Rosetta silent file (secondary structure, phi, psi, omega in degrees, C-alpha in Angstrom):
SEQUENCE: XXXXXXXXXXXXXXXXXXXXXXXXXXXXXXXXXXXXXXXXXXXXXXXXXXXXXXXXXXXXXXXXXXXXXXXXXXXXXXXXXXXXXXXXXXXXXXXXXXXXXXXXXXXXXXXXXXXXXXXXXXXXXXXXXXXXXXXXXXXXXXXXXXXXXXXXXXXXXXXXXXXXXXXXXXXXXXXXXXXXXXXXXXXXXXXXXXXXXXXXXXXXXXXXXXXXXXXXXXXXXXXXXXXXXXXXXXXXXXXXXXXXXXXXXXXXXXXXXXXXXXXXXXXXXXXXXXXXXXXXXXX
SCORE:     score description
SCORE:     0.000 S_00000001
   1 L     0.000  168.359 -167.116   83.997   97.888  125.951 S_00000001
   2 L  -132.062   -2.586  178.564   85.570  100.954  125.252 S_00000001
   3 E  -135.734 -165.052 -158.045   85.679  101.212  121.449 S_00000001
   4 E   166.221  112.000  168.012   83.116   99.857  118.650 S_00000001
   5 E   -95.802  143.398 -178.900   83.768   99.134  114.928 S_00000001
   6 E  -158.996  158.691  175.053   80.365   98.711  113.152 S_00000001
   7 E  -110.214  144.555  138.423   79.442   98.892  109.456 S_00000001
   8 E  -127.247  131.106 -161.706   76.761  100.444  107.700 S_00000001
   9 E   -59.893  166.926  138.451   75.217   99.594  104.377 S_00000001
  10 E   -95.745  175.202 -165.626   73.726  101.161  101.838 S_00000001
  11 E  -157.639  139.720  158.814   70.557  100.221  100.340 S_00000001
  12 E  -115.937 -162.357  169.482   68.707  100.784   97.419 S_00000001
  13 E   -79.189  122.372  149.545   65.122  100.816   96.079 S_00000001
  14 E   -58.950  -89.541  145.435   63.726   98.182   94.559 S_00000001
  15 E  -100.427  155.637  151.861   60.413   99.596   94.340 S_00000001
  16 E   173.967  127.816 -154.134   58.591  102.870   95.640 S_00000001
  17 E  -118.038  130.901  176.192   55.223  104.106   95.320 S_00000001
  18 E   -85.812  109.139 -177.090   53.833  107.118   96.482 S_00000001
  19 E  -106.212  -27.596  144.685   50.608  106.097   98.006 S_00000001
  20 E  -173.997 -162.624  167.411   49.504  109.516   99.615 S_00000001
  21 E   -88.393  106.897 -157.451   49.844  112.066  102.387 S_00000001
  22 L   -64.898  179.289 -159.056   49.704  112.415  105.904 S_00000001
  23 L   -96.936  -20.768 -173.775   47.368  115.491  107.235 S_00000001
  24 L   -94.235    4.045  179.106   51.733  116.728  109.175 S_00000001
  25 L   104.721  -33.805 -138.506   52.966  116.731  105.347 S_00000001
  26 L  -124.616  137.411 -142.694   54.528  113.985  105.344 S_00000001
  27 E   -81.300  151.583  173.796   54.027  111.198  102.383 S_00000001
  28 E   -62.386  132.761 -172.575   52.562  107.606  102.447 S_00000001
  29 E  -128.896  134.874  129.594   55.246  104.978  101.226 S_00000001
  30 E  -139.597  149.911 -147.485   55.755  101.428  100.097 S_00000001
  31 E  -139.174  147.925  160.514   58.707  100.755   99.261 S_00000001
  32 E  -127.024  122.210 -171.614   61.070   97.095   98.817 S_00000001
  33 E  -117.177  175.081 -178.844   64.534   98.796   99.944 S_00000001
  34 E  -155.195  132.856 -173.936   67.807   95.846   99.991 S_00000001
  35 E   -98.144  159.123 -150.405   70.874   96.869  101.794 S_00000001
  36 E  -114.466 -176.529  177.043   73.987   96.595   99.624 S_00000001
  37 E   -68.441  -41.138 -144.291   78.015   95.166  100.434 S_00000001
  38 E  -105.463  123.109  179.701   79.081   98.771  100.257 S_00000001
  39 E  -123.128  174.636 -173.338   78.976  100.746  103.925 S_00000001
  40 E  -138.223  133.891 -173.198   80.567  103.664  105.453 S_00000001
  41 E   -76.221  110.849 -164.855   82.619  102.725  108.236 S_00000001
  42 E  -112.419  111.851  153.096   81.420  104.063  111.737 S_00000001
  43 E   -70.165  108.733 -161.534   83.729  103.858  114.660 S_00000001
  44 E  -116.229  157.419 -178.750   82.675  104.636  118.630 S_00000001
  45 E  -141.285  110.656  178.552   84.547  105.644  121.499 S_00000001
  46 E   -42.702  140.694  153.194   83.790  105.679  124.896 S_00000001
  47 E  -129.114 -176.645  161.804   84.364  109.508  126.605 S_00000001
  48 L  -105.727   36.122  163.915   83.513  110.855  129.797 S_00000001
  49 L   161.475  176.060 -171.412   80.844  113.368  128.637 S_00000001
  50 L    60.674  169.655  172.629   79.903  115.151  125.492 S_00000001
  51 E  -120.643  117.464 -171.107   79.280  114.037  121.659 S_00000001
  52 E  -136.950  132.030 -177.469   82.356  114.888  119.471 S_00000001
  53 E  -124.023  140.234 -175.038   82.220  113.554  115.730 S_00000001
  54 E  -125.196  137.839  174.015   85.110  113.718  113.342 S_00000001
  55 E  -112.190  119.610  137.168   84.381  113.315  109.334 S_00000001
  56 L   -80.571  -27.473  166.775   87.476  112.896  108.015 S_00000001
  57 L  -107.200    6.178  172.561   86.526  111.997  104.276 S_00000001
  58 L  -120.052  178.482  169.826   83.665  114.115  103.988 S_00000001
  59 L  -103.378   21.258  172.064   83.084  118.014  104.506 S_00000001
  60 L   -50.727 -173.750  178.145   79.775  116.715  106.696 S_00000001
  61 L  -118.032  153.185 -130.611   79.414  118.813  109.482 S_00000001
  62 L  -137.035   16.093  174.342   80.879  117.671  112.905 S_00000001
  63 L  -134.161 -127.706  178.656   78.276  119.224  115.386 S_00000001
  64 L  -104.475   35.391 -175.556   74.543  118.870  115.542 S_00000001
  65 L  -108.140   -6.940  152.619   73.901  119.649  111.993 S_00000001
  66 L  -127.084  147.723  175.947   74.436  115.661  111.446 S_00000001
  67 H   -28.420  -26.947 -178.464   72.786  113.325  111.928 S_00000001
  68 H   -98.629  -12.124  138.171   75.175  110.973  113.910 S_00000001
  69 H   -62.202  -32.030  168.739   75.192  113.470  116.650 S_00000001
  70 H   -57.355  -41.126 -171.712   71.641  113.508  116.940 S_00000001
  71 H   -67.270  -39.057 -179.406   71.470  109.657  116.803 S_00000001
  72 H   -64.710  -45.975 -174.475   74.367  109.810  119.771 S_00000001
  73 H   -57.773  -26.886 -167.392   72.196  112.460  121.799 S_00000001
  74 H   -93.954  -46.400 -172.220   69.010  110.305  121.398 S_00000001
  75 H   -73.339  -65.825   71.107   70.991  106.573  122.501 S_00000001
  76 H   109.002  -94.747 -167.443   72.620  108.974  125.002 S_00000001
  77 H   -67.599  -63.815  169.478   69.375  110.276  126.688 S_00000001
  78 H   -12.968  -49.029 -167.293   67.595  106.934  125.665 S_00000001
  79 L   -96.415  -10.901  169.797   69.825  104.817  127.383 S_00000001
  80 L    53.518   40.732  145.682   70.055  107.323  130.787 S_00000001
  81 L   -50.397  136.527 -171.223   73.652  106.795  129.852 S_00000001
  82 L  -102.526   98.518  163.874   76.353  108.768  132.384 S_00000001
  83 L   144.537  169.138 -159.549   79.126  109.639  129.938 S_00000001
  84 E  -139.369  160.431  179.934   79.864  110.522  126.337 S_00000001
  85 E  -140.308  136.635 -174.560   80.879  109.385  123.063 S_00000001
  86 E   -74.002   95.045 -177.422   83.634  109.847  120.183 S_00000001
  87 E  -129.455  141.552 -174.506   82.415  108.915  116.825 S_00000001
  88 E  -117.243  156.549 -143.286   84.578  108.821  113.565 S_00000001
  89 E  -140.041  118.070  150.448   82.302  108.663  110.547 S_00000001
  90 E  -120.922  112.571 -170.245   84.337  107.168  107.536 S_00000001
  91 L   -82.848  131.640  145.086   82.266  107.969  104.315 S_00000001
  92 L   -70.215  -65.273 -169.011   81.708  105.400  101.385 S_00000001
  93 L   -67.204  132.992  133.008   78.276  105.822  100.472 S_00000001
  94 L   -44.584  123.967  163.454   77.621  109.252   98.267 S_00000001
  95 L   -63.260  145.175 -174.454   76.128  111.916  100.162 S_00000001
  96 L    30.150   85.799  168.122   72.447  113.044   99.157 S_00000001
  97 L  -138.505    3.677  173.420   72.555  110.199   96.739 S_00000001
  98 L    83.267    5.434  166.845   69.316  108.293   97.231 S_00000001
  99 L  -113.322   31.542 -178.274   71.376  105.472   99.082 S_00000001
 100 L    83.851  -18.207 -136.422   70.518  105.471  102.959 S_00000001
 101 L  -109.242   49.920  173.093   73.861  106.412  104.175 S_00000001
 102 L  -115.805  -55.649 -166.540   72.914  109.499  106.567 S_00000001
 103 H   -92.328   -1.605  172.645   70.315  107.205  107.902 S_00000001
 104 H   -60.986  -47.275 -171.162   72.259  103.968  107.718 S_00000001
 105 H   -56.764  -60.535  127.390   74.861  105.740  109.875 S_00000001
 106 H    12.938  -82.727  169.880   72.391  107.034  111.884 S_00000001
 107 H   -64.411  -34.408 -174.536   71.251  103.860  112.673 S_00000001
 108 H   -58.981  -65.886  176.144   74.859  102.469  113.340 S_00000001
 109 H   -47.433  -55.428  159.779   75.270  105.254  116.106 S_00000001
 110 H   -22.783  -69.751 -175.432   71.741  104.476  117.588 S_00000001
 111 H   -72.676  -31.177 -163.292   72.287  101.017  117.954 S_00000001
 112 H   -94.702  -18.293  168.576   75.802  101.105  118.935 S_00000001
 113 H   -85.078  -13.904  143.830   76.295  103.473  121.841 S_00000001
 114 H   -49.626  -51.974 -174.669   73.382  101.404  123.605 S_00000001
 115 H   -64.574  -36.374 -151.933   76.082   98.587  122.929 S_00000001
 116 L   -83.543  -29.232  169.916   78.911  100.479  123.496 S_00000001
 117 L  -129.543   29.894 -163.873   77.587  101.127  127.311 S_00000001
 118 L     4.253   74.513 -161.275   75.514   98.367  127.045 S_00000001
 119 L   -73.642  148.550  161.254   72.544  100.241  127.684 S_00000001
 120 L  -120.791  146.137  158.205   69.144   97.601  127.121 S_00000001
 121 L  -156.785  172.047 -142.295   66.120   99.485  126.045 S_00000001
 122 L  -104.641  160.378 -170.696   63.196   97.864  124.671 S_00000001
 123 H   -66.581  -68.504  146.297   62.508   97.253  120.989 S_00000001
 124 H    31.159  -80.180 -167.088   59.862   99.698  120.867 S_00000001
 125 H   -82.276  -34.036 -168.289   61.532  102.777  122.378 S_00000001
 126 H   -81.465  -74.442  159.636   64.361  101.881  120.233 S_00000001
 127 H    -6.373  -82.803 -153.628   61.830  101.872  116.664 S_00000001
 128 H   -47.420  -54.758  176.510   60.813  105.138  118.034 S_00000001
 129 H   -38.804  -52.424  179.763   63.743  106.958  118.615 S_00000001
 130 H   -53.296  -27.939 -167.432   64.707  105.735  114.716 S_00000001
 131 H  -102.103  -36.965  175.067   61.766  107.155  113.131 S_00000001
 132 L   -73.952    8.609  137.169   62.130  110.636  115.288 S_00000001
 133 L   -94.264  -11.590  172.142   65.463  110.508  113.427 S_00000001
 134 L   149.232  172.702 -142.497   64.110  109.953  110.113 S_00000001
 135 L   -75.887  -31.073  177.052   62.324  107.739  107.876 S_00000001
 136 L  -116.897  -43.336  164.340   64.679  104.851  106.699 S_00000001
 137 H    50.880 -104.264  157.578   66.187  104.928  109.701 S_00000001
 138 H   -39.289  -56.361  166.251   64.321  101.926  110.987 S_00000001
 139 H   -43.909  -48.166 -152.374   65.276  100.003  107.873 S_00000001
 140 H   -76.069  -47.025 -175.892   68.618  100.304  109.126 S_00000001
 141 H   -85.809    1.625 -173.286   68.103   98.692  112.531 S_00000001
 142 L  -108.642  138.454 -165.183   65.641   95.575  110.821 S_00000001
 143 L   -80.858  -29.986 -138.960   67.886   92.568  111.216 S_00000001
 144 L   -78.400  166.725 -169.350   66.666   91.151  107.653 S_00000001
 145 L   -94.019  -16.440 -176.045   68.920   92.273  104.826 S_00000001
 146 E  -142.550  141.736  177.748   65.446   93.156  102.213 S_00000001
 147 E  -175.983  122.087  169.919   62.178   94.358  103.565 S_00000001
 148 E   -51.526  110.702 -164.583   59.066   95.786  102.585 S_00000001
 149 E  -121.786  137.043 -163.584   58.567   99.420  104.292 S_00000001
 150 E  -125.750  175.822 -151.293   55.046  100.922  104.502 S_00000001
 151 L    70.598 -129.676  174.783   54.137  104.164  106.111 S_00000001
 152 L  -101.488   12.352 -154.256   56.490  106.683  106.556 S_00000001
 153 L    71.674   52.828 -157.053   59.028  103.872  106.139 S_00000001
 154 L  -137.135  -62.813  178.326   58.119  102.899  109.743 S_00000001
 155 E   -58.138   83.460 -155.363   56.171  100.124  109.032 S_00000001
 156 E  -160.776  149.650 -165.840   58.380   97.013  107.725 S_00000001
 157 E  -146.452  143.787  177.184   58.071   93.326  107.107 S_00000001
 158 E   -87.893  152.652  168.113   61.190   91.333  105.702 S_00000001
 159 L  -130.724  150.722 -174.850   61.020   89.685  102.347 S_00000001
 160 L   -87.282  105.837  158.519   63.045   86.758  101.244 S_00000001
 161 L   -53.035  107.982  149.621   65.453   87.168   98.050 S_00000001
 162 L   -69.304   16.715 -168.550   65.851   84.128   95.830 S_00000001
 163 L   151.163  162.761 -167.458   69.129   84.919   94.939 S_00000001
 164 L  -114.828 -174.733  177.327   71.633   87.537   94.519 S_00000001
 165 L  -167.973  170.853 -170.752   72.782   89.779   91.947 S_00000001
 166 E  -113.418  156.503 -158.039   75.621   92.333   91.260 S_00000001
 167 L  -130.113  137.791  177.510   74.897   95.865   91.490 S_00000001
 168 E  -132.423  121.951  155.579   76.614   99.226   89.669 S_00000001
 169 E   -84.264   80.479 -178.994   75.947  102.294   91.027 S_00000001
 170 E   -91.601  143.929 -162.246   76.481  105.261   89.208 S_00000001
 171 E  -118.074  140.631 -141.078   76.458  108.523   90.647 S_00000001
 172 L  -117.904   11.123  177.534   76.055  111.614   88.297 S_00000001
 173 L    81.427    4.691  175.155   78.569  113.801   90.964 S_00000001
 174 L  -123.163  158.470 -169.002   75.684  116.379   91.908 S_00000001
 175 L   -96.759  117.012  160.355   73.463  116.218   95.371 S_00000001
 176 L   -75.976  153.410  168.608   69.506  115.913   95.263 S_00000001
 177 L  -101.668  116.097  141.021   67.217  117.523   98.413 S_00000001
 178 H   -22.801  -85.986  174.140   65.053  114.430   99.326 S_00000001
 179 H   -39.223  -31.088 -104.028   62.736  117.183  100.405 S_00000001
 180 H  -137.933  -76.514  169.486   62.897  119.284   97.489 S_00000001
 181 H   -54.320  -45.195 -172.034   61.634  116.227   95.009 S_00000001
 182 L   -75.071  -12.465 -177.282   58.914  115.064   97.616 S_00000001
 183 L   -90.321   -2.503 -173.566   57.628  118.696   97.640 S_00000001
 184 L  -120.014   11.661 -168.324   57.659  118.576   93.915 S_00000001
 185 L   -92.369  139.358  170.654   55.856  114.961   93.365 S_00000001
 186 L   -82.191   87.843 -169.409   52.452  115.140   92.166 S_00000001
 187 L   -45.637  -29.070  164.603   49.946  112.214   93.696 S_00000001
 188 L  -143.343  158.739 -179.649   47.975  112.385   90.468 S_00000001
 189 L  -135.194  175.895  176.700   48.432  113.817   87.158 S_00000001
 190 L   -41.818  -49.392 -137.629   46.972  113.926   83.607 S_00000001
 191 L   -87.691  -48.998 -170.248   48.405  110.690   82.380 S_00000001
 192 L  -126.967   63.069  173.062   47.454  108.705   85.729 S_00000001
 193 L   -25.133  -14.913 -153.161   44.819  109.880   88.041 S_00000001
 194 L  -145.806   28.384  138.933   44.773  107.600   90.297 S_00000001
 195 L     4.098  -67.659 -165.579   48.721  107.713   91.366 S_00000001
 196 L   -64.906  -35.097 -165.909   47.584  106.870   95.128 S_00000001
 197 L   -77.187  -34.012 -178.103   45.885  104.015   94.377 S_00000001
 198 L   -39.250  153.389  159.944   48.043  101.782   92.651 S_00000001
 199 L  -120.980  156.027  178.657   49.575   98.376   94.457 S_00000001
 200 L  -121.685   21.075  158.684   52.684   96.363   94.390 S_00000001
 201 H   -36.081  -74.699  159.392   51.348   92.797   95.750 S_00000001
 202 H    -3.026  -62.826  170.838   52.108   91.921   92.083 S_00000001
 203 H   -59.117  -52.317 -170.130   55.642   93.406   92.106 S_00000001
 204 H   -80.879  -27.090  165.132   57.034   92.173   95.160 S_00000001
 205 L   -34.880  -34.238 -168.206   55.563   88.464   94.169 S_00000001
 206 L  -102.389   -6.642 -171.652   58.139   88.464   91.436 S_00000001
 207 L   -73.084   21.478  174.860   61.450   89.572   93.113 S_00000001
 208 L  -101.201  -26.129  173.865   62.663   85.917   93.973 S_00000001
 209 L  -110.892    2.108 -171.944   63.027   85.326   90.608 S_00000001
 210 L    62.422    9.919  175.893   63.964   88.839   89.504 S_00000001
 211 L   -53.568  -45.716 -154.085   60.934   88.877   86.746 S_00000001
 212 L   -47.003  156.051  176.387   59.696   91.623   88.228 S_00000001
 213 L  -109.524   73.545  168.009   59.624   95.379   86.190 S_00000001
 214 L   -21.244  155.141 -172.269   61.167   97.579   88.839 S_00000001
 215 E  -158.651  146.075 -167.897   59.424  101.046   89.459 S_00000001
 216 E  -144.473  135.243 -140.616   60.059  104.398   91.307 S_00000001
 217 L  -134.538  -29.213  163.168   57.442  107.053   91.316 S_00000001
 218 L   -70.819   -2.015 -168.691   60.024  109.411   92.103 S_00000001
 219 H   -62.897  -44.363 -165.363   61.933  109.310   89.049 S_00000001
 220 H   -43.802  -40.036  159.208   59.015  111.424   87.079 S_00000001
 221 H   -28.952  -85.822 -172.476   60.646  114.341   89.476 S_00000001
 222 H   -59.413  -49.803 -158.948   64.048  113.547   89.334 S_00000001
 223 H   -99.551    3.986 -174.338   64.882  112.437   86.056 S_00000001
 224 H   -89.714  -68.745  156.453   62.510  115.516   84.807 S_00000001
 225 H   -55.094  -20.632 -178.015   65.096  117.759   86.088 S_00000001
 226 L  -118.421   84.623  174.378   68.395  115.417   85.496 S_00000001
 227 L   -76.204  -34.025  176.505   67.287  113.970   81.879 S_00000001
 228 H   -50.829  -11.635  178.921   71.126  112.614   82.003 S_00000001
 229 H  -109.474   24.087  138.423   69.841  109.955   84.628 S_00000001
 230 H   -85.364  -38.700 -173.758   67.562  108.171   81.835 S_00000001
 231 H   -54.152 -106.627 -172.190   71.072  107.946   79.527 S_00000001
 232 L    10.283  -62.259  167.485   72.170  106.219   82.386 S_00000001
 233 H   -55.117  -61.639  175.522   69.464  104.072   82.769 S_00000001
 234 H   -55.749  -48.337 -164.132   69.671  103.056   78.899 S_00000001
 235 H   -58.155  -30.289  177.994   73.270  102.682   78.799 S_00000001
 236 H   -73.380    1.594  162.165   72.638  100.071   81.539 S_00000001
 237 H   -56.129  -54.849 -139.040   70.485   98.427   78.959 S_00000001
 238 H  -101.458  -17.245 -137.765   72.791   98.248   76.246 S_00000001
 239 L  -144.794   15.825  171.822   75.577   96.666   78.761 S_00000001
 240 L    70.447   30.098  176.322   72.971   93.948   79.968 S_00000001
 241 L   -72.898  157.732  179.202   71.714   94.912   83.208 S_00000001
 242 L   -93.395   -7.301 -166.006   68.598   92.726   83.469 S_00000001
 243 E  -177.609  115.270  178.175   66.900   95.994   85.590 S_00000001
 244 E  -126.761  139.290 -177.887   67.896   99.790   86.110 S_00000001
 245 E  -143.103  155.105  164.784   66.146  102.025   88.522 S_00000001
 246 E   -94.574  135.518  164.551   66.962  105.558   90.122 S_00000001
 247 L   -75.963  145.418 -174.732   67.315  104.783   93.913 S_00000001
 248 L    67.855 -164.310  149.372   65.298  107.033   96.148 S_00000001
 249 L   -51.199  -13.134 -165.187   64.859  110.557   95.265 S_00000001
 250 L    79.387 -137.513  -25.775   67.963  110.055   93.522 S_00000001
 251 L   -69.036   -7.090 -162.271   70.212  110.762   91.549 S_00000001
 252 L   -79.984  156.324  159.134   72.417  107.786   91.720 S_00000001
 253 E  -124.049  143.489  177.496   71.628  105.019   89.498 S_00000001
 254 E  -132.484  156.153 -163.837   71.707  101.433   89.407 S_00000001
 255 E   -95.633  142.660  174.312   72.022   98.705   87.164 S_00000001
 256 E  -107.532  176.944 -173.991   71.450   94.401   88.567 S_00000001
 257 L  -179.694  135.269 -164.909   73.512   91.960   86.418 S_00000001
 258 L   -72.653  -28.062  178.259   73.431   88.242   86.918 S_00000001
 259 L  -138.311  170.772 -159.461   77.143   88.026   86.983 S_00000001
 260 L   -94.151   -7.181  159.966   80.141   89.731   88.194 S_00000001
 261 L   -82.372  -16.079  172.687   81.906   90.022   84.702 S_00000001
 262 H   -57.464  -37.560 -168.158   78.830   91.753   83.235 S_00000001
 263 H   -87.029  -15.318 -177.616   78.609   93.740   85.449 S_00000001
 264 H   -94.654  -66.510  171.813   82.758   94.529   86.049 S_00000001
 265 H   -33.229  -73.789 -160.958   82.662   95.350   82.209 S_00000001
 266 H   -50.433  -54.048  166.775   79.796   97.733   82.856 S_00000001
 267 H   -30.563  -74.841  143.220   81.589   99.082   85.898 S_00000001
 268 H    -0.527  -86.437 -175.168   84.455   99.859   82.996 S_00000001
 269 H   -51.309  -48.355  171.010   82.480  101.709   80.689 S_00000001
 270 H   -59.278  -37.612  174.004   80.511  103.746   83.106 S_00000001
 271 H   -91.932   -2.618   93.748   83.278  105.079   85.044 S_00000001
 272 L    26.142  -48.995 -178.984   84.681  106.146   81.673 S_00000001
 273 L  -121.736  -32.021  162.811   81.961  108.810   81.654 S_00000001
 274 L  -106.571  133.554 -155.468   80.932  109.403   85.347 S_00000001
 275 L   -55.720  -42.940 -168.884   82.736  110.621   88.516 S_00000001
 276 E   -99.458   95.428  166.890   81.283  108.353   90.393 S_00000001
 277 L  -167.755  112.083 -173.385   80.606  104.660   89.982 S_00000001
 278 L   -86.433  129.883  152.255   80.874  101.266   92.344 S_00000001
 279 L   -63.632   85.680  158.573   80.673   98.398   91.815 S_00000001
 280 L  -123.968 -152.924 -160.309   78.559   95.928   95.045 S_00000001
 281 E  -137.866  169.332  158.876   76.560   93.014   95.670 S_00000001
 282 E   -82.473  148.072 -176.816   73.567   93.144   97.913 S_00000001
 283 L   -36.609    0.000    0.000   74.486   92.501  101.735 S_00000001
């Protein structure tokens, strides 16, 4: 083939727990992430050499300061492909928003310019590459639509959803550093010594029925600096979300709702006050 259309979701958090630190810096996770309806559009093109990326709805950057050139360089070399590829990157997802969609994309590119020159390479090599581009990543490239990720977000086992729900995102219009909050999270503190230790067997037991208390370890960060993304979280109270969480590092937040007028109403109100806010389903 000589062209490729391919979608990639976003996804939010469910849960995530800081459970500690690797000896390279980099922190211990588990996490239940669920990829949503709402994607950023990725588009591939066959060339005869080079990586040339066009953003047209974002101000990303178009050389090897994103990500979906790196992911092309790595399927590229991976794939001992002869020959180059075009990729137009049409953004959905909010940038630095705590919803995958640098590494969703990421993943899109990965997978699809193996396809695209139908390159085979073994599941494995293919994992690997994803985690040397970053951490959800891998998430991206797991078939299952919900999945528990342990590690570095490396580490992933699917879990089964009883059922769906509608999702509002609100976005508060400013960009978090991922890094920036994990360099500022504390593993234990006054209030809770023992941070690392905690488990979520308990938590993820109940998400088939949605019972569950949602939980984010980053918010204590995030929401320290951004106090405006607790109103947010109450106002999704008061409008009947059954469950509001910050995704990620943040900042966007989102509300579940059992049905799609609760949740269209909410939509309604929310964008009312915020630049940003969608309205999806999970995937």
């Amino acid at each position: 083939m000589d062209t490729l259309k391919l979608s990639a979701p976003a996804k939010i958090n469910l849960t995530l727990f800081v459970t500690g630190r690797r000896a390279d810096g980099y922190h211990q996770l588990d996490m239940l992430m669920v990829k949503l309806a709402l994607a950023d559009g990725v588009e591939l093109r066959r060339r005869r050499a080079g990586i040339v990326v066009h953003c047209p709805d974002s101000d990303l950057p178009e050389d090897g300061g994103n990500l979906v050139h790196r992911a092309a360089a790595a399927a590229l070399g991976l794939g001992g492909v002869d020959g180059g590829v075009e990729i137009t990157l049409r953004k959905n997802v909010p940038i630095a928003a705590g919803l995958g969609g640098g590494s969703s994309d990421a993943a899109a590119v990965l997978s699809g310019v193996l396809a695209l020159y139908g390159s085979r390479v073994g599941g494995e090599a293919l994992h690997a590459a994803a985690v040397g581009l970053g951490a959800d990543v891998p998430f991206f490239l797991f078939p299952g639509r919900a999945a528990r990720a342990r590690g570095i977000g490396d580490v992933l086992d699917e879990v089964a959803l009883g059922g769906s729900f509608w999702v509002v995102l609100v976005n508060p219009g400013f960009a978090v550093s991922t890094r920036n909050v994990y360099a500022n999270f504390a593993l234990t503190s006054a209030s809770n010594p023992y941070i690392v230790a905690r488990k979520q067997e308990s938590v993820l037991s109940g998400i088939p029925q949605f019972s569950v208390d949602l939980h984010n370890d980053l918010e204590s960060v995030t929401c320290r600096e951004y106090p405006e993304l607790l109103r947010i979280k109450d106002a999704f109270r008061g409008q009947g979300a059954f469950a509001s969480l910050m995704s990620g590092s943040g900042p966007t937040v989102f509300g579940l709702f059992r049905n799609r007028q609760e949740a269209e109403a909410s939509r309604r109100e929310m964008a009312a006050s915020h630049p940003i806010v969608i309205l999806t389903t999970i995937a």
